[in-house]
CSV table of C-alpha atoms and ligand atoms in Angstrom, one decimal:
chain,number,residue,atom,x,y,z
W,1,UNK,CA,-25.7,15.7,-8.6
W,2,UNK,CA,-24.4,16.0,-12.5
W,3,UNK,CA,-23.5,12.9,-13.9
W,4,UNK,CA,-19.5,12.2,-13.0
W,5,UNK,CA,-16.7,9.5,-13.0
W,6,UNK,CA,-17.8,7.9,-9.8
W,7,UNK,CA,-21.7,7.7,-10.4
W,8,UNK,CA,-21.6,6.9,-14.2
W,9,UNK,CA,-21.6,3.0,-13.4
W,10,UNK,CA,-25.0,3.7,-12.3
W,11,UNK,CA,-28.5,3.6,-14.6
W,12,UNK,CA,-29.3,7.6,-15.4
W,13,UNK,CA,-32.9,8.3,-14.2
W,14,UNK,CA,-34.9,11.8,-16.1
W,15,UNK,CA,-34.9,14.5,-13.7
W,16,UNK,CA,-35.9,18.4,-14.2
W,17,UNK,CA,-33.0,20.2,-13.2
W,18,UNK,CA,-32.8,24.1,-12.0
W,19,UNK,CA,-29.9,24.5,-14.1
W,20,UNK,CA,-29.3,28.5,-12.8
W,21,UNK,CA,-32.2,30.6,-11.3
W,22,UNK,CA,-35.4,30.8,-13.6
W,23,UNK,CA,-33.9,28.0,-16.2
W,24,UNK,CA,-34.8,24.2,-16.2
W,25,UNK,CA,-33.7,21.3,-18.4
W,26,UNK,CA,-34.7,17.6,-18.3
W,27,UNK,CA,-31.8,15.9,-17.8
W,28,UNK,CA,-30.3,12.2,-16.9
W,29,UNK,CA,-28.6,12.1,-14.3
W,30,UNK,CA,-27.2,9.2,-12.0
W,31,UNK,CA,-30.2,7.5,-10.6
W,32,UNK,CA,-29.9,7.5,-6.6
W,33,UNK,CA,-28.5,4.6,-4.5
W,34,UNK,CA,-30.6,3.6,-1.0
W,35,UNK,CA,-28.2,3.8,2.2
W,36,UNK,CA,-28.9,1.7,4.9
W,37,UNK,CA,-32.6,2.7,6.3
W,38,UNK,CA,-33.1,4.5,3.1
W,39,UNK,CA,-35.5,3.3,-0.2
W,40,UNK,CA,-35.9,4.3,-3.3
W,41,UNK,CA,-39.0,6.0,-4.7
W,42,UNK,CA,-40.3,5.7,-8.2
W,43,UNK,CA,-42.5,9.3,-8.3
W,44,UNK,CA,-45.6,9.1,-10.1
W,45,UNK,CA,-46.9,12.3,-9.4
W,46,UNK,CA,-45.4,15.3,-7.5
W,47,UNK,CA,-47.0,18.8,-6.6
W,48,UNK,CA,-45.4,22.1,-7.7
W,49,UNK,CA,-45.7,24.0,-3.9
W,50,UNK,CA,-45.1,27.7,-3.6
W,51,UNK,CA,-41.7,27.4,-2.2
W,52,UNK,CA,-40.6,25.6,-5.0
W,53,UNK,CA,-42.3,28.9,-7.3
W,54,UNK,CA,-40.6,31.5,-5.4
W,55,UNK,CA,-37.2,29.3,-4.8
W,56,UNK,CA,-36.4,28.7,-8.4
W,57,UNK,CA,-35.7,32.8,-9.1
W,58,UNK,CA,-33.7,32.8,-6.0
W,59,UNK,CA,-35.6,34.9,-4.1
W,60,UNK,CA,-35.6,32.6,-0.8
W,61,UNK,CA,-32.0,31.4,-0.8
W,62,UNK,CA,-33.2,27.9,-0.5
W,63,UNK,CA,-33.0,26.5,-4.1
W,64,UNK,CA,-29.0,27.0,-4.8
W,65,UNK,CA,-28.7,25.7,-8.1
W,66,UNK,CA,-28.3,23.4,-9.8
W,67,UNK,CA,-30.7,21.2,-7.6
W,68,UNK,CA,-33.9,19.2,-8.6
W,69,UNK,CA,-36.8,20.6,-6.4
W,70,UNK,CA,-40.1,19.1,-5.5
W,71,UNK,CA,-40.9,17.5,-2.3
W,72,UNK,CA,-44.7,16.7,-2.6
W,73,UNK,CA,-45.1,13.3,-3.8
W,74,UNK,CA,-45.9,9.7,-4.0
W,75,UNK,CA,-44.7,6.7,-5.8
W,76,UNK,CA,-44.2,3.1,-5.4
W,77,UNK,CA,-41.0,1.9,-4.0
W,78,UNK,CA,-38.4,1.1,-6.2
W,79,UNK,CA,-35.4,-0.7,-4.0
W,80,UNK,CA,-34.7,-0.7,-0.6
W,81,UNK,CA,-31.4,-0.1,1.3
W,82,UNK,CA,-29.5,-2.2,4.1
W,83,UNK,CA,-31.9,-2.6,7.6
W,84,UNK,CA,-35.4,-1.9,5.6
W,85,UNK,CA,-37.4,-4.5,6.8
W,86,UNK,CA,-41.1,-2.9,6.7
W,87,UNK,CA,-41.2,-2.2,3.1
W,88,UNK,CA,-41.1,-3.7,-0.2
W,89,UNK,CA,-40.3,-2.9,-3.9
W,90,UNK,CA,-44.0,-2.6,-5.5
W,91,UNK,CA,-45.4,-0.7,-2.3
W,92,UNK,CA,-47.4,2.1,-2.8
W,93,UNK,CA,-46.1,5.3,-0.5
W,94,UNK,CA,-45.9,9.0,0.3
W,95,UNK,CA,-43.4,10.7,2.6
W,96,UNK,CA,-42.8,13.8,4.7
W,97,UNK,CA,-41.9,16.9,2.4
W,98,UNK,CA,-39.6,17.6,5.8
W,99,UNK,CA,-36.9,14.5,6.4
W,100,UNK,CA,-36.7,15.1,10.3
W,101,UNK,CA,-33.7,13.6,12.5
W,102,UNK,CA,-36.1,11.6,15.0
W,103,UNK,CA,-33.6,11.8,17.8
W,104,UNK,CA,-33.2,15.8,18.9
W,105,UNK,CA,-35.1,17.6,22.2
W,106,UNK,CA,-37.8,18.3,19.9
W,107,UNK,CA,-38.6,14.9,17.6
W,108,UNK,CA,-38.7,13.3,21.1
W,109,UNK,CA,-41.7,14.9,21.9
W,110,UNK,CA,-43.5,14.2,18.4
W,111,UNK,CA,-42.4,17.6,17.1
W,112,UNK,CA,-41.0,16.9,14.0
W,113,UNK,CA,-41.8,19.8,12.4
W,114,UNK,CA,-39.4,22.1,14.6
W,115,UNK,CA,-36.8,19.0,14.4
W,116,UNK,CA,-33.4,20.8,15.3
W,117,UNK,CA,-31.9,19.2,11.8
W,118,UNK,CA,-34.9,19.5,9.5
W,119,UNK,CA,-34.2,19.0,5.9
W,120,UNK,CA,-36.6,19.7,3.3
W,121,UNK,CA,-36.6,17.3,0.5
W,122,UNK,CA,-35.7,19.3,-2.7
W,123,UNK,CA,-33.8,22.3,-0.7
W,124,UNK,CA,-30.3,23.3,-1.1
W,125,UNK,CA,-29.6,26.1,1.0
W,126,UNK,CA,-25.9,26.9,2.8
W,127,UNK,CA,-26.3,24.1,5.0
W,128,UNK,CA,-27.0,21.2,3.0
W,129,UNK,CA,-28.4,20.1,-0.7
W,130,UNK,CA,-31.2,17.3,-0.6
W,131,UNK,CA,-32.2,16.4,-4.6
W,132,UNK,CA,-35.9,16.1,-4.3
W,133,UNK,CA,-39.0,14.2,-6.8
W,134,UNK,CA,-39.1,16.1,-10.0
W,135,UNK,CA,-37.3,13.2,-11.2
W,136,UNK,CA,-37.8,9.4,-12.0
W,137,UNK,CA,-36.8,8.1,-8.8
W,138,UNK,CA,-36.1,9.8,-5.3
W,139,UNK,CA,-34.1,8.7,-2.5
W,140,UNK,CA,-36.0,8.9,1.5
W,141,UNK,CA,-35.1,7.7,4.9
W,142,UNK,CA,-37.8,5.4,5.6
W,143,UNK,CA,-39.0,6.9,8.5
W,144,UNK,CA,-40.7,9.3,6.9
W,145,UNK,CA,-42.8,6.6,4.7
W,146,UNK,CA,-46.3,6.8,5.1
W,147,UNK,CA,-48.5,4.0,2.9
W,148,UNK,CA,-51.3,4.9,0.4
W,149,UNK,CA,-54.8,3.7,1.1
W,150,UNK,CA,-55.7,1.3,-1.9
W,151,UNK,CA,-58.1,3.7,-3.2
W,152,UNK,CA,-56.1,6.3,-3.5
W,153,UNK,CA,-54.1,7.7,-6.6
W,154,UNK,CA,-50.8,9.0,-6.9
W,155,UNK,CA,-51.9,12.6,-8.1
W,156,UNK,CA,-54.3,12.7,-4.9
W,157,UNK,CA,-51.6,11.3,-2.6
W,158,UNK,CA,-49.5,13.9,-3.9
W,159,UNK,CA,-51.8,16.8,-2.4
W,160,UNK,CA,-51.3,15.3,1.3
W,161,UNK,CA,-48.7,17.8,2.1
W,162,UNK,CA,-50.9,20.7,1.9
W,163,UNK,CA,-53.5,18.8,3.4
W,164,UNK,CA,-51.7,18.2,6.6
W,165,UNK,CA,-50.4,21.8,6.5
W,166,UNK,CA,-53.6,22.8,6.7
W,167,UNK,CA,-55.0,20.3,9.6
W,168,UNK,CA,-52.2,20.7,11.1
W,169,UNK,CA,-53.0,24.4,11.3
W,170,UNK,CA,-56.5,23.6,12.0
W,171,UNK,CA,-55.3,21.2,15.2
W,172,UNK,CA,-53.2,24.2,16.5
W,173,UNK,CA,-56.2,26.3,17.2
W,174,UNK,CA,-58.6,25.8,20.3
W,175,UNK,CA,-62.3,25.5,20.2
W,176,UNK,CA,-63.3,24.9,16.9
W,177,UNK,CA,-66.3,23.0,17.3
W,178,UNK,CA,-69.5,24.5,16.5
W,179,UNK,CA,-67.5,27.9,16.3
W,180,UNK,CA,-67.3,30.6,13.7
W,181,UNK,CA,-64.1,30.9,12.2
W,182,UNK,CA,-62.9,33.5,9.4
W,183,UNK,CA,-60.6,32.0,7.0
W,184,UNK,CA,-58.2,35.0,5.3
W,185,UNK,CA,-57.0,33.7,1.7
W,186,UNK,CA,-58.3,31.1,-0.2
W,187,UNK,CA,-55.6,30.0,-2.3
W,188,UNK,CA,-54.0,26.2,-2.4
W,189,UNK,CA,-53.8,26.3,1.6
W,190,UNK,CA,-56.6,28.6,2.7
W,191,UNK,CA,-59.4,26.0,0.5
W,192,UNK,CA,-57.7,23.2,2.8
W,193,UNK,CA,-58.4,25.0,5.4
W,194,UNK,CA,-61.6,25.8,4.8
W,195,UNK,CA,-62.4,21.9,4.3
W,196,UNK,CA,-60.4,20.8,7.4
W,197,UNK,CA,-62.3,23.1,9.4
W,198,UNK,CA,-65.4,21.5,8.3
W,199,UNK,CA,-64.5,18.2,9.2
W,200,UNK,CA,-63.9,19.7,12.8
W,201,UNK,CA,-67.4,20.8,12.9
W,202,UNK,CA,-67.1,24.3,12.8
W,203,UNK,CA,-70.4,26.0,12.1
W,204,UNK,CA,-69.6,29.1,10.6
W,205,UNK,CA,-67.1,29.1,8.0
W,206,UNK,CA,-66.3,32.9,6.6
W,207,UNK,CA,-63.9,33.2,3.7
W,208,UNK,CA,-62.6,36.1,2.3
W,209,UNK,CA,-60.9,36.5,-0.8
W,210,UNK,CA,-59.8,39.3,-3.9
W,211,UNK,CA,-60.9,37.0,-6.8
W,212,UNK,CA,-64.6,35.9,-7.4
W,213,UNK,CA,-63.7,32.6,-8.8
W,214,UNK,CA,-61.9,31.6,-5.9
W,215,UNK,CA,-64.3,33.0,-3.2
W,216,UNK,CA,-67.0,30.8,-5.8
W,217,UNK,CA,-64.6,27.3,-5.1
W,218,UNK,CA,-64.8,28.0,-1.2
W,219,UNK,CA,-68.4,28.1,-1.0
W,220,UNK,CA,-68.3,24.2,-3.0
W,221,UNK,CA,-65.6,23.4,-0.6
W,222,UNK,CA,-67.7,24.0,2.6
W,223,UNK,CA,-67.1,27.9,3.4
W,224,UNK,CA,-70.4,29.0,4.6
W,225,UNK,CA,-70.1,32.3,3.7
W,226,UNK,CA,-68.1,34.4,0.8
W,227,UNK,CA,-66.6,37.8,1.4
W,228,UNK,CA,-64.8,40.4,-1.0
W,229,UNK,CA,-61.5,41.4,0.7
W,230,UNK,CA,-60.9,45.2,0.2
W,231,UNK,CA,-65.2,45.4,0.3
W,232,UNK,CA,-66.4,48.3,2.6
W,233,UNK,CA,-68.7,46.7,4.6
W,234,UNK,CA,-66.4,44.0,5.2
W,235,UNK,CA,-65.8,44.1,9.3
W,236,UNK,CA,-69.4,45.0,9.5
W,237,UNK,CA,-70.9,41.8,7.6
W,238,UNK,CA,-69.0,39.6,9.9
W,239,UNK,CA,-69.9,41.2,13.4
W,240,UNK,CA,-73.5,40.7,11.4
W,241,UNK,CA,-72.9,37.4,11.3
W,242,UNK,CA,-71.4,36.7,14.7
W,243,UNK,CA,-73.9,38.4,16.9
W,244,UNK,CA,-72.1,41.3,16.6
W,245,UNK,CA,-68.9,39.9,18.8
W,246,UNK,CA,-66.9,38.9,16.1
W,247,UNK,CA,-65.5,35.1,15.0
W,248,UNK,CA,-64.4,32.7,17.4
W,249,UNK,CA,-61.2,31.9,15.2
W,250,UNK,CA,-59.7,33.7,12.5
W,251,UNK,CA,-56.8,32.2,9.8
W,252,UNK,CA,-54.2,34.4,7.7
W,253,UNK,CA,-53.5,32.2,4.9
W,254,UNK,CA,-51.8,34.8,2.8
W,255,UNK,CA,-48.8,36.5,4.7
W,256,UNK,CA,-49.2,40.3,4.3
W,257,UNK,CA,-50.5,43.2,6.9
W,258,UNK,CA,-54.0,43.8,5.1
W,259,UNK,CA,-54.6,40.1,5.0
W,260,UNK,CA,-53.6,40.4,8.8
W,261,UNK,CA,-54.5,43.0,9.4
W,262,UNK,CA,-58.2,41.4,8.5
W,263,UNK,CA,-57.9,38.3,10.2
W,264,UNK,CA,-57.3,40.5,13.6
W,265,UNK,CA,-60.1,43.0,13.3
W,266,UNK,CA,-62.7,40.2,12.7
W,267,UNK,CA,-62.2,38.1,15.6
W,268,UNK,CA,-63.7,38.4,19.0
W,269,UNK,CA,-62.4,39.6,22.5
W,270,UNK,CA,-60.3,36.2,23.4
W,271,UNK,CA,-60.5,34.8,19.8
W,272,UNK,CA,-57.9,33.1,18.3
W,273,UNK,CA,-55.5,34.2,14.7
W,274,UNK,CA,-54.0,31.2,13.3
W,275,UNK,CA,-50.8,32.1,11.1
W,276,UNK,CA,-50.2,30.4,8.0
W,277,UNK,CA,-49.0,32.5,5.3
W,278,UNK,CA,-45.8,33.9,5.5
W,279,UNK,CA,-45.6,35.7,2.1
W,280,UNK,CA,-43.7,38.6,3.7
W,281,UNK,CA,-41.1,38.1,6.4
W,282,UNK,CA,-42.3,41.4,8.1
W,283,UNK,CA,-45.6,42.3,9.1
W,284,UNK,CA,-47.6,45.6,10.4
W,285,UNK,CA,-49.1,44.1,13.7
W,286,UNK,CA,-52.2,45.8,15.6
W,287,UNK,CA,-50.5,45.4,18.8
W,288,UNK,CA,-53.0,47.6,20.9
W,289,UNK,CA,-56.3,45.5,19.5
W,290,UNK,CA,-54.4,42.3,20.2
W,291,UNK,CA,-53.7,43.1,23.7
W,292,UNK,CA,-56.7,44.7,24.9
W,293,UNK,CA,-58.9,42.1,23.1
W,294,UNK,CA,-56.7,39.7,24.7
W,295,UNK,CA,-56.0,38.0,21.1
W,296,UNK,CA,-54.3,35.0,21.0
W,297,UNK,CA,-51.5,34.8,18.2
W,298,UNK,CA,-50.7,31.2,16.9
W,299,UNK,CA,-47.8,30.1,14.4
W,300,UNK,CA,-48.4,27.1,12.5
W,301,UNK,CA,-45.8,25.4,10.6
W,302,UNK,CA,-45.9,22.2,8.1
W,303,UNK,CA,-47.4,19.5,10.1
W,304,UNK,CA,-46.3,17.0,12.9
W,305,UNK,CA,-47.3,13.5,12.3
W,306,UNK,CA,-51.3,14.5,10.5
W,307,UNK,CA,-50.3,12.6,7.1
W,308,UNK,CA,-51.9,9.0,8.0
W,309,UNK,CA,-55.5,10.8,9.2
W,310,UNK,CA,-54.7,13.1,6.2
W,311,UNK,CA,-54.3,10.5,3.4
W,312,UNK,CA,-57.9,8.9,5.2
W,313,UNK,CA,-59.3,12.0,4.6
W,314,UNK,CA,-58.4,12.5,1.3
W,315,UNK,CA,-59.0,8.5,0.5
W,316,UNK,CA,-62.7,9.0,2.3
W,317,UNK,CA,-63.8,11.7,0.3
W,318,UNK,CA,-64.1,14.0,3.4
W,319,UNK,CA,-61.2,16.4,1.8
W,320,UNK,CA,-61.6,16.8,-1.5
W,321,UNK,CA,-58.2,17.5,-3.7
W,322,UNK,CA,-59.1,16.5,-7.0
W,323,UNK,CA,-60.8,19.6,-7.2
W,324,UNK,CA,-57.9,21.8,-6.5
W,325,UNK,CA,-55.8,19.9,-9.0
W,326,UNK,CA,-55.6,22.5,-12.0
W,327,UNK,CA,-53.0,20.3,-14.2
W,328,UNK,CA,-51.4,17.2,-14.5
W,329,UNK,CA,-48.3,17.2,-16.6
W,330,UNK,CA,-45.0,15.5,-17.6
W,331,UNK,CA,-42.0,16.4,-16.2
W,332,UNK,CA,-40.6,17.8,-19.6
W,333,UNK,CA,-43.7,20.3,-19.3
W,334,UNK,CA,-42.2,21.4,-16.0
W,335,UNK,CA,-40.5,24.7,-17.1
W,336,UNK,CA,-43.8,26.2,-18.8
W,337,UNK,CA,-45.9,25.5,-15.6
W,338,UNK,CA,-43.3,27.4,-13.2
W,339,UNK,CA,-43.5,30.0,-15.5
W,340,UNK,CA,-46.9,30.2,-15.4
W,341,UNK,CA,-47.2,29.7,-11.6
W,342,UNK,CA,-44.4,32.2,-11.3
W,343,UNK,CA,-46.4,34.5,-13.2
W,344,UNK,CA,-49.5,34.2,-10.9
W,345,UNK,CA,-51.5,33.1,-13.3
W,346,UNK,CA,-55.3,33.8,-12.4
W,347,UNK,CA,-57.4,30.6,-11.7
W,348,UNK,CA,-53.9,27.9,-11.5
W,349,UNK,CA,-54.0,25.6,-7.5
W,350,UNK,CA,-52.2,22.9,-7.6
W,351,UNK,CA,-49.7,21.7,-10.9
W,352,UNK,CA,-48.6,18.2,-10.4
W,353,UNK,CA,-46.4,16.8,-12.3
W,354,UNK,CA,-45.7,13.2,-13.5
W,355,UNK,CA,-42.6,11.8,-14.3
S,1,LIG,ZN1,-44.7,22.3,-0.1
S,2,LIG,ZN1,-35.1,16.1,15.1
């Protein structure tokens, strides 16, 4: 959306722009005009996700440049367009990283995450180009709009993506209560995980890990116990712990064979494997020990309609983001913190920034 003939009549708004595939500039740009149903977001904080990390070098086909990314955020609303009649200019919002149609076979039935015309805020990909929040103000159809509890701030709102992503994933598994669950990865989405399953009562809360550090932040988070990943003993300390049947529930939060590799082997006969990650596209599977264990294999994706208990949650103190919040930066900082993110730096969650 570069500045042109037509648009120029318009106030420019900052924005940070993937100019071409590993480059960023700050840029003005034409600030975005509400259609009818639509309103326009001021962003006062958005979160740097994965997807954004690996899209900007092109390696997903879903960041086309030039495009401004970011579709975890929450502002106050700016102006609204023809037929808004629920909100107002000053109100304090966040809204679905995923705009959803809300009329196909599957947002019918509250399935808005599988919507049959799902556009991510932020994408451009073959089929369409939707600028997302790295930028002053953002454009969203407002039935995605979700209001912030009073108490909550902009940077914490901002996390309620990942949140739902995570009870979302969470909701998708049976049995939880009182059970013993393994939790595969604890980066940005495995810790939420670990907290959501908490809140579900789950007794037994088994992370696994490579790095120390992190392993160290799931045990303050609620994991109830802390377990190398590549350690010997590993499958041995968790039949230990699980009256030597295995764990009730077990979730891949990474996206790799060893990771599920893991996550299968430490779960009982009937037990459950949530999938989160999706690091790789292809995965070695343990086809024999999932059928004659009688495993069930579940996919979770994004999240269908958890952001209003997930923002109670996070506002109640229950989830705790703040903690997983490594940076809060202005937008013109944006290209050094994708750098670092894309360079995996050790120790870096969640990078929000502010524009
Ligand atoms: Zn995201
Ligand atoms: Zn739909």
């Amino acid at each position: 959306m570069p500045p042109s003939g037509v648009s120029s009549i318009l106030p420019g708004m900052k924005a940070l722009v993937l100019k071409e595939y590993g480059r960023f500039a700050v840029e003005e740009i034409a600030e975005p005009e509400p259609e009818a149903g639509e309103v326009v977001v001021r962003v006062r904080a958005c979160g740097i996700c994965g997807s954004d990390v690996h899209g900007m070098d092109g390696s997903t086909g879903r960041r086309i440049p030039p495009i401004v990314m970011g579709h975890e955020a929450a502002g106050e609303i700016a102006r609204i367009g023809a037929g808004v009649t629920a909100w107002r200019p000053g109100d304090r919002v966040t809204f679905d990283s995923t705009v959803y149609c809300g009329e196909c076979w599957y947002c019918r039935r509250g399935k808005v995450n599988l919507c049959e015309n799902r556009r991510v805020l932020g994408v451009s990909c073959a089929e369409y180009r939707r600028q997302g929040a790295f930028a002053e103000f953002v454009t969203v159809p407002q039935r995605i709009l979700y209001r912030l509890p009073e108490n909550l701030g902009f940077e914490q709102a901002a996390l309620v993506e990942a949140v739902a992503v995570a009870v979302h994933a969470v909701k998708r598994t049976p049995n939880l209560e009182e059970a013993s669950a393994v939790v595969v990865g604890t980066g940005m989405i495995g810790m939420l995980v670990v907290q959501a399953l908490r809140v579900t009562g789950c007794r037994q809360i088994i992370a696994i890990d490579l790095e120390e550090s992190r392993l160290a932040l799931a045990g303050r988070l609620g994991a109830t116990h802390l377990l190398r990943a590549g350690d010997d003993g590993l499958a041995a300390r968790i039949m230990e712990l699980t009256d030597g049947r295995g764990a009730d529930a077990a979730f891949e939060v990474v996206g790799v064979s060893s990771a599920l590799g893991t996550a299968t082997g430490c779960v009982r006969k009937g037990g459950s494997v949530t999938l989160v990650g999706n690091l790789q596209p292809r995965v070695e599977l343990p086809l024999q020990l999932v059928v004659t264990r009688e495993l069930s294999l579940l996919g979770a994706c994004a999240s269908a309609g958890e952001y209003p208990a997930c923002l109670d949650l996070i506002a109640g103190g229950q989830i705790n983001v703040t903690g997983l919040i490594s940076a809060a930066a202005p937008l013109e900082e944006g290209a050094q913190w994708f750098a670092r993110l894309h360079a995996g730096e050790k120790g870096l969650m969640k990078v929000v920034l502010k524009p």
